[in-house]
Tab-separated table of C-alpha atoms and ligand atoms in Angstrom:
chain	number	residue	atom	x	y	z
A	1367	MET	CA	5.163	1.081	-28.863
A	1368	GLU	CA	5.969	4.643	-30.192
A	1369	ILE	CA	8.507	6.933	-28.791
A	1370	VAL	CA	7.271	10.442	-29.477
A	1371	ARG	CA	9.800	13.198	-29.023
A	1372	SER	CA	7.888	16.384	-29.935
A	1373	VAL	CA	4.929	18.254	-28.494
A	1374	ALA	CA	3.283	18.371	-31.877
A	1375	GLU	CA	3.691	14.690	-32.490
A	1376	ALA	CA	2.263	13.905	-28.806
A	1377	GLN	CA	-0.677	16.212	-29.506
A	1378	GLN	CA	-1.456	14.543	-32.832
A	1379	LEU	CA	-1.108	11.078	-31.465
A	1380	ALA	CA	-3.442	11.661	-28.740
A	1381	ARG	CA	-5.946	13.517	-30.933
A	1382	THR	CA	-6.114	10.372	-33.243
A	1383	TRP	CA	-6.921	8.122	-30.274
A	1384	ARG	CA	-9.596	10.460	-28.932
A	1385	GLU	CA	-11.096	10.843	-32.272
A	1386	ALA	CA	-11.300	6.961	-32.635
A	1387	GLY	CA	-13.380	7.029	-29.382
A	1388	LEU	CA	-10.553	5.563	-27.157
A	1389	SER	CA	-9.961	6.560	-23.657
A	1390	VAL	CA	-6.598	7.939	-23.053
A	1391	GLY	CA	-4.479	7.347	-19.768
A	1392	LEU	CA	-1.487	9.673	-18.909
A	1393	VAL	CA	1.299	8.642	-16.498
A	1394	PRO	CA	3.654	11.662	-15.919
A	1395	THR	CA	7.106	10.666	-14.878
A	1396	MET	CA	10.512	11.935	-14.772
A	1397	GLY	CA	11.877	8.594	-15.930
A	1398	TYR	CA	14.553	6.212	-14.579
A	1399	LEU	CA	11.509	4.038	-13.924
A	1400	HIS	CA	11.085	1.535	-11.172
A	1401	GLU	CA	8.191	-0.638	-9.756
A	1402	GLY	CA	6.336	2.588	-8.489
A	1403	HIS	CA	6.045	3.883	-11.914
A	1404	GLU	CA	5.301	0.340	-13.190
A	1405	SER	CA	2.199	0.230	-10.922
A	1406	LEU	CA	0.937	3.597	-12.237
A	1407	ILE	CA	1.318	2.228	-16.001
A	1408	ASP	CA	-0.364	-1.062	-14.973
A	1409	ALA	CA	-3.340	1.015	-13.410
A	1410	ALA	CA	-3.490	2.944	-16.479
A	1411	ARG	CA	-3.346	-0.162	-18.645
A	1412	ALA	CA	-6.243	-1.586	-16.703
A	1413	ALA	CA	-8.448	1.548	-16.797
A	1414	CYS	CA	-7.749	2.990	-20.357
A	1415	ASP	CA	-7.721	2.009	-23.985
A	1416	ARG	CA	-4.432	3.745	-24.707
A	1417	VAL	CA	-1.545	4.527	-22.217
A	1418	LEU	CA	1.008	7.496	-22.752
A	1419	VAL	CA	3.842	7.561	-20.367
A	1420	SER	CA	5.676	10.967	-20.265
A	1421	VAL	CA	9.418	10.954	-19.473
A	1422	PHE	CA	10.600	14.375	-18.735
A	1423	VAL	CA	12.833	15.761	-16.090
A	1424	ASN	CA	11.137	19.005	-15.608
A	1425	PRO	CA	13.610	21.719	-15.152
A	1426	ILE	CA	11.355	24.284	-13.651
A	1427	GLN	CA	10.386	22.151	-10.599
A	1428	PHE	CA	13.922	21.933	-9.326
A	1429	GLY	CA	15.510	24.718	-7.165
A	1430	PRO	CA	18.820	26.177	-8.084
A	1431	THR	CA	20.854	24.065	-5.667
A	1432	GLU	CA	18.904	20.789	-6.281
A	1433	ASP	CA	19.775	17.788	-8.420
A	1434	LEU	CA	18.527	18.707	-11.889
A	1435	GLY	CA	21.941	18.054	-13.585
A	1436	SER	CA	22.601	14.617	-11.831
A	1437	TYR	CA	19.062	13.385	-11.978
A	1438	PRO	CA	19.306	9.845	-13.306
A	1439	ARG	CA	18.259	9.326	-16.983
A	1440	ASP	CA	18.035	6.198	-19.290
A	1441	LEU	CA	15.468	6.508	-21.877
A	1442	GLU	CA	16.374	3.184	-23.492
A	1443	ARG	CA	15.621	1.377	-20.278
A	1444	ASP	CA	12.494	3.331	-19.558
A	1445	ALA	CA	11.252	2.573	-23.052
A	1446	THR	CA	11.750	-1.176	-22.500
A	1447	ILE	CA	9.887	-0.972	-19.145
A	1448	CYS	CA	6.992	1.009	-20.662
A	1449	ALA	CA	6.618	-1.519	-23.581
A	1450	ALA	CA	6.826	-4.445	-21.155
A	1451	HIS	CA	3.828	-2.987	-19.116
A	1452	GLY	CA	1.834	-2.436	-22.253
A	1453	ALA	CA	2.150	1.281	-22.730
A	1454	ASP	CA	1.289	2.503	-26.133
A	1455	ALA	CA	3.600	5.556	-26.218
A	1456	VAL	CA	6.330	7.222	-24.387
A	1457	PHE	CA	6.564	11.090	-24.759
A	1458	HIS	CA	10.054	12.309	-24.238
A	1459	PRO	CA	10.094	16.020	-25.152
A	1460	THR	CA	13.047	18.222	-24.995
A	1461	GLY	CA	13.346	21.182	-22.580
A	1462	ASP	CA	13.255	23.671	-25.386
A	1463	ASP	CA	10.167	22.089	-26.920
A	1464	MET	CA	8.392	22.316	-23.630
A	1465	TYR	CA	9.756	25.897	-22.484
A	1466	PRO	CA	10.682	27.710	-25.543
A	1467	ALA	CA	12.193	31.114	-25.569
A	1468	GLY	CA	9.539	33.608	-24.326
A	1469	PHE	CA	7.685	31.116	-22.178
A	1470	SER	CA	6.021	33.148	-19.497
A	1471	THR	CA	2.925	31.317	-18.126
A	1472	TYR	CA	2.899	29.482	-14.828
A	1473	VAL	CA	0.252	27.637	-12.810
A	1474	SER	CA	0.377	28.146	-9.033
A	1475	VAL	CA	-1.814	26.601	-6.547
A	1476	GLU	CA	-1.840	28.553	-3.203
A	1477	GLY	CA	-2.399	27.517	0.307
A	1478	LEU	CA	-1.684	23.689	0.177
A	1479	THR	CA	1.689	24.245	-1.386
A	1480	GLU	CA	3.054	26.253	1.404
A	1481	THR	CA	3.534	23.587	3.782
A	1482	LEU	CA	5.761	20.334	3.705
A	1483	CYS	CA	7.776	19.971	0.433
A	1484	GLY	CA	6.326	23.426	-0.550
A	1485	ALA	CA	8.017	25.022	2.440
A	1486	SER	CA	11.466	23.101	1.899
A	1487	ARG	CA	11.306	23.561	-1.998
A	1488	PRO	CA	10.155	26.988	-2.867
A	1489	GLY	CA	8.815	27.164	-6.545
A	1490	HIS	CA	8.626	23.156	-6.723
A	1491	PHE	CA	4.875	22.984	-6.968
A	1492	ARG	CA	4.468	25.870	-9.468
A	1493	GLY	CA	6.960	23.851	-11.702
A	1494	VAL	CA	4.874	20.728	-11.086
A	1495	CYS	CA	1.619	22.431	-11.801
A	1496	THR	CA	2.842	24.080	-14.849
A	1497	VAL	CA	4.276	20.942	-16.502
A	1498	VAL	CA	1.220	18.756	-15.548
A	1499	THR	CA	-1.073	21.467	-17.055
A	1500	LYS	CA	0.953	21.498	-20.255
A	1501	LEU	CA	0.973	17.560	-20.221
A	1502	PHE	CA	-2.866	17.718	-19.704
A	1503	ASN	CA	-3.253	20.252	-22.599
A	1504	ILE	CA	-1.057	18.125	-25.009
A	1505	VAL	CA	-2.434	14.755	-24.385
A	1506	ARG	CA	-5.994	15.704	-22.967
A	1507	PRO	CA	-6.145	12.391	-21.187
A	1508	HIS	CA	-9.396	11.086	-19.713
A	1509	ARG	CA	-7.458	9.845	-16.753
A	1510	ALA	CA	-4.033	10.783	-15.124
A	1511	PHE	CA	-2.212	8.486	-12.731
A	1512	PHE	CA	-0.046	9.923	-9.787
A	1513	GLY	CA	1.586	8.070	-6.892
A	1514	GLN	CA	0.581	8.536	-3.174
A	1515	LYS	CA	4.390	8.462	-2.564
A	1516	ASP	CA	4.138	12.178	-3.546
A	1517	ALA	CA	1.170	12.670	-1.420
A	1518	GLN	CA	1.232	16.515	-1.355
A	1519	GLN	CA	1.813	16.560	-5.152
A	1520	LEU	CA	-1.232	14.499	-5.459
A	1521	ALA	CA	-3.440	16.728	-3.188
A	1522	VAL	CA	-2.208	19.859	-5.169
A	1523	ILE	CA	-2.983	18.437	-8.508
A	1524	LYS	CA	-6.521	17.283	-7.395
A	1525	ARG	CA	-6.895	21.051	-6.189
A	1526	MET	CA	-5.716	22.394	-9.444
A	1527	VAL	CA	-7.902	20.050	-11.587
A	1528	ALA	CA	-11.033	20.943	-9.379
A	1529	ASP	CA	-10.178	24.848	-9.285
A	1530	LEU	CA	-9.495	25.201	-13.081
A	1531	ASN	CA	-12.141	22.716	-14.187
A	1532	MET	CA	-9.849	20.506	-16.057
A	1533	ASP	CA	-11.768	17.609	-17.610
A	1534	VAL	CA	-9.523	14.729	-16.412
A	1535	GLN	CA	-9.853	12.155	-13.499
A	1536	VAL	CA	-6.948	12.156	-11.272
A	1537	VAL	CA	-6.155	8.595	-9.943
A	1538	GLY	CA	-3.945	8.229	-6.994
A	1539	CYS	CA	-1.990	4.991	-6.691
A	1540	PRO	CA	-0.380	3.387	-3.403
A	1541	ILE	CA	3.163	3.705	-2.613
A	1542	VAL	CA	5.256	0.659	-3.780
A	1543	ARG	CA	8.055	-0.273	-1.504
A	1544	GLU	CA	11.374	-2.426	-1.530
A	1545	PRO	CA	10.959	-5.593	0.352
A	1546	ASP	CA	12.541	-4.166	3.379
A	1547	GLY	CA	10.197	-1.127	3.404
A	1548	LEU	CA	12.134	1.776	1.605
A	1549	ALA	CA	9.757	3.577	-0.708
A	1550	LYS	CA	10.887	3.061	-4.233
A	1551	SER	CA	12.462	6.257	-5.782
A	1552	SER	CA	14.682	7.050	-8.571
A	1553	ARG	CA	16.713	9.044	-6.001
A	1554	ASN	CA	17.457	5.732	-4.201
A	1555	THR	CA	19.975	5.185	-6.808
A	1556	TYR	CA	22.209	8.030	-5.293
A	1557	LEU	CA	22.533	6.036	-1.954
A	1558	SER	CA	25.827	4.285	-1.039
A	1559	ALA	CA	25.537	0.817	0.548
A	1560	GLN	CA	25.726	2.541	4.093
A	1561	GLU	CA	23.151	5.298	3.129
A	1562	ARG	CA	20.913	2.765	1.708
A	1563	GLN	CA	20.777	0.984	5.046
A	1564	ALA	CA	20.200	4.216	6.958
A	1565	ALA	CA	17.472	5.308	4.634
A	1566	LEU	CA	15.443	2.395	6.084
A	1567	VAL	CA	14.787	4.895	9.079
A	1568	LEU	CA	12.089	6.740	6.912
A	1569	SER	CA	9.880	3.681	6.535
A	1570	ARG	CA	10.603	2.605	10.117
A	1571	ALA	CA	9.474	5.996	11.488
A	1572	ILE	CA	6.337	6.073	9.300
A	1573	ARG	CA	5.403	2.420	10.270
A	1574	ALA	CA	5.781	3.368	13.913
A	1575	ALA	CA	3.749	6.596	13.486
A	1576	GLU	CA	1.031	4.612	11.638
A	1577	GLN	CA	0.736	1.730	14.139
A	1578	THR	CA	0.158	4.505	16.901
A	1579	VAL	CA	-2.453	6.187	14.972
A	1580	ARG	CA	-4.144	3.128	14.079
A	1581	ALA	CA	-3.962	2.086	17.701
A	1582	GLY	CA	-6.088	5.218	18.466
A	1583	GLU	CA	-3.492	8.106	18.884
A	1584	ARG	CA	-5.058	11.324	17.671
A	1585	ASP	CA	-2.461	13.823	19.216
A	1586	ALA	CA	-0.490	15.123	16.408
A	1587	ALA	CA	2.475	16.396	18.560
A	1588	ARG	CA	2.872	12.826	19.992
A	1589	VAL	CA	2.795	11.282	16.473
A	1590	ARG	CA	5.399	13.834	15.382
A	1591	ALA	CA	7.506	13.225	18.336
A	1592	ILE	CA	7.624	9.409	17.284
A	1593	LEU	CA	8.803	10.254	13.900
A	1594	GLU	CA	11.380	12.747	15.143
A	1595	GLU	CA	12.809	10.133	17.785
A	1596	GLU	CA	13.071	7.635	15.077
A	1597	ILE	CA	14.942	9.848	12.699
A	1598	ALA	CA	17.197	11.199	15.554
A	1599	SER	CA	18.304	7.510	16.270
A	1600	GLU	CA	19.964	7.446	12.701
A	1601	PRO	CA	23.405	9.220	12.650
A	1602	LEU	CA	23.197	9.669	8.957
A	1603	ALA	CA	19.622	11.074	8.887
A	1604	TYR	CA	18.969	14.789	8.865
A	1605	LEU	CA	15.410	15.726	9.355
A	1606	ASP	CA	13.851	18.142	6.864
A	1607	TYR	CA	10.301	17.970	8.252
A	1608	ALA	CA	8.106	15.585	10.177
A	1609	GLN	CA	4.543	16.751	10.063
A	1610	VAL	CA	0.851	15.633	10.455
A	1611	VAL	CA	-1.349	17.682	8.200
A	1612	ASP	CA	-4.888	17.820	7.143
A	1613	GLY	CA	-5.362	15.357	4.091
A	1614	LEU	CA	-6.975	17.937	2.048
A	1615	THR	CA	-5.607	21.421	2.913
A	1616	MET	CA	-2.211	20.150	3.878
A	1617	GLU	CA	-2.249	22.486	7.059
A	1618	PRO	CA	-0.724	21.221	10.136
A	1619	VAL	CA	-3.272	19.972	12.794
A	1620	ASP	CA	-3.123	19.456	16.408
A	1621	THR	CA	-5.653	16.524	16.419
A	1622	ILE	CA	-6.047	14.006	13.689
A	1623	GLY	CA	-9.528	14.016	12.297
A	1624	GLN	CA	-11.217	12.196	9.441
A	1625	THR	CA	-8.278	12.351	7.042
A	1626	ALA	CA	-4.616	13.109	7.774
A	1627	LEU	CA	-1.245	12.919	6.023
A	1628	VAL	CA	1.592	11.871	8.260
A	1629	ALA	CA	4.703	13.042	6.120
A	1630	LEU	CA	8.374	12.962	6.581
A	1631	ALA	CA	11.279	14.418	4.465
A	1632	VAL	CA	14.803	13.339	5.426
A	1633	ARG	CA	18.240	13.954	4.102
A	1634	ILE	CA	20.580	10.811	3.901
A	1635	GLY	CA	23.943	12.413	2.960
A	1636	GLU	CA	23.164	14.587	-0.022
A	1637	THR	CA	20.000	12.668	-0.880
A	1638	ARG	CA	16.607	14.062	0.117
A	1639	LEU	CA	13.977	11.305	0.645
A	1640	ILE	CA	10.233	11.411	1.453
A	1641	ASP	CA	7.771	9.006	2.918
A	1642	ASN	CA	4.272	9.182	4.287
A	1643	PHE	CA	0.985	7.511	5.134
A	1644	ILE	CA	-2.419	8.764	4.530
A	1645	PHE	CA	-4.932	7.986	7.239
A	1646	GLU	CA	-8.535	7.876	6.539
A	1647	GLU	CA	-10.856	7.019	9.547
A	1648	GLY	CA	-12.332	3.494	9.151
A	1649	GLN	CA	-9.854	2.270	6.470
A	1650	SER	CA	-7.460	-0.353	7.521
A	1651	CYS	CA	-4.668	0.082	4.828
A	1652	SER	CA	-2.550	3.069	4.037
B	1356	AMP	P1	8.769	10.913	-10.508
B	1356	AMP	O1	9.331	10.142	-11.830
B	1356	AMP	O2	9.634	10.662	-9.321
B	1356	AMP	O3	8.307	12.241	-10.766
B	1356	AMP	O4	7.410	10.176	-10.287
B	1356	AMP	C1	6.335	9.970	-11.211
B	1356	AMP	C2	5.146	9.541	-10.647
B	1356	AMP	O5	5.488	8.194	-9.949
B	1356	AMP	C3	4.622	10.256	-9.496
B	1356	AMP	O6	3.193	10.380	-9.539
B	1356	AMP	C4	4.963	9.708	-8.126
B	1356	AMP	O7	4.222	9.726	-7.177
B	1356	AMP	C5	5.004	8.066	-8.639
B	1356	AMP	N1	5.731	7.314	-7.769
B	1356	AMP	C6	7.151	7.507	-7.550
B	1356	AMP	N2	7.543	6.671	-6.718
B	1356	AMP	C7	6.463	5.884	-6.331
B	1356	AMP	C8	6.354	4.761	-5.558
B	1356	AMP	N3	7.287	4.227	-4.787
B	1356	AMP	N4	5.133	4.161	-5.404
B	1356	AMP	C9	4.145	4.775	-6.247
B	1356	AMP	N5	4.152	5.671	-7.052
B	1356	AMP	C10	5.522	6.299	-7.120
């Protein structure tokens, strides 16, 4: 497996693959890989001839008071995981290569970036859409793999790809959880033992909401109340948002229709964690 550190090299490598008639899968990550990322690499490996995993802590998607400096990084460990899961290359560019002096072009998706994490983290999705567009242009993948853990991000990227006629298939992959329910996240490493225990409140709340919706509840206010009550029961948890939104537009709904996203962002100490479930009428698993 190759480790490619420059934009030009990554572009050249992916070009070679395409010219050989091979299908290319891209897995964009910020590194410090866990089983959630591994599931994306596995999905890419199963669907594509060549798999490139990008590992880049994208500075422009972090707000000024967020954890850019402390975000966990370990390229050696990440590369071992990528190789074990059959990736063909890891792309690990520098910030200067991705955003050289004079960089001035950004991609903004309107509307569905204004709720949920978009409301709590101004500029976040502009940073995400810009880096993902750059990665798509560098690698020109046939397919790109994203987790439903970041459900709003997945919806925003699908919108961007459709709106800008990007020639790439966006594949969404289910949330991978710890055995006790906590959604896997690189940020879980920030949690103390006590906070780790408290963080279970997110998946507990999501599970309670999911059971209620699956049992037939369609009143979004009642589903929100279940989430809020559950979060309020944990003294270390501070609610950022508990929302029920349309699965496509990300706009809050009063009544749950064909598709909905039930989404939660909670601070446990200094650590902001998210969780969700996607409801689709007639489907039995989230
Ligand atoms: P990140 O490194 O956190 O930017 O995440 C990179 C990709 O991995 C994104 O598409 C995430 O949605 C996905 N991902 C992160 N955590 C999980 C998880 N627990 N289950 C599935 N996908 C995940």
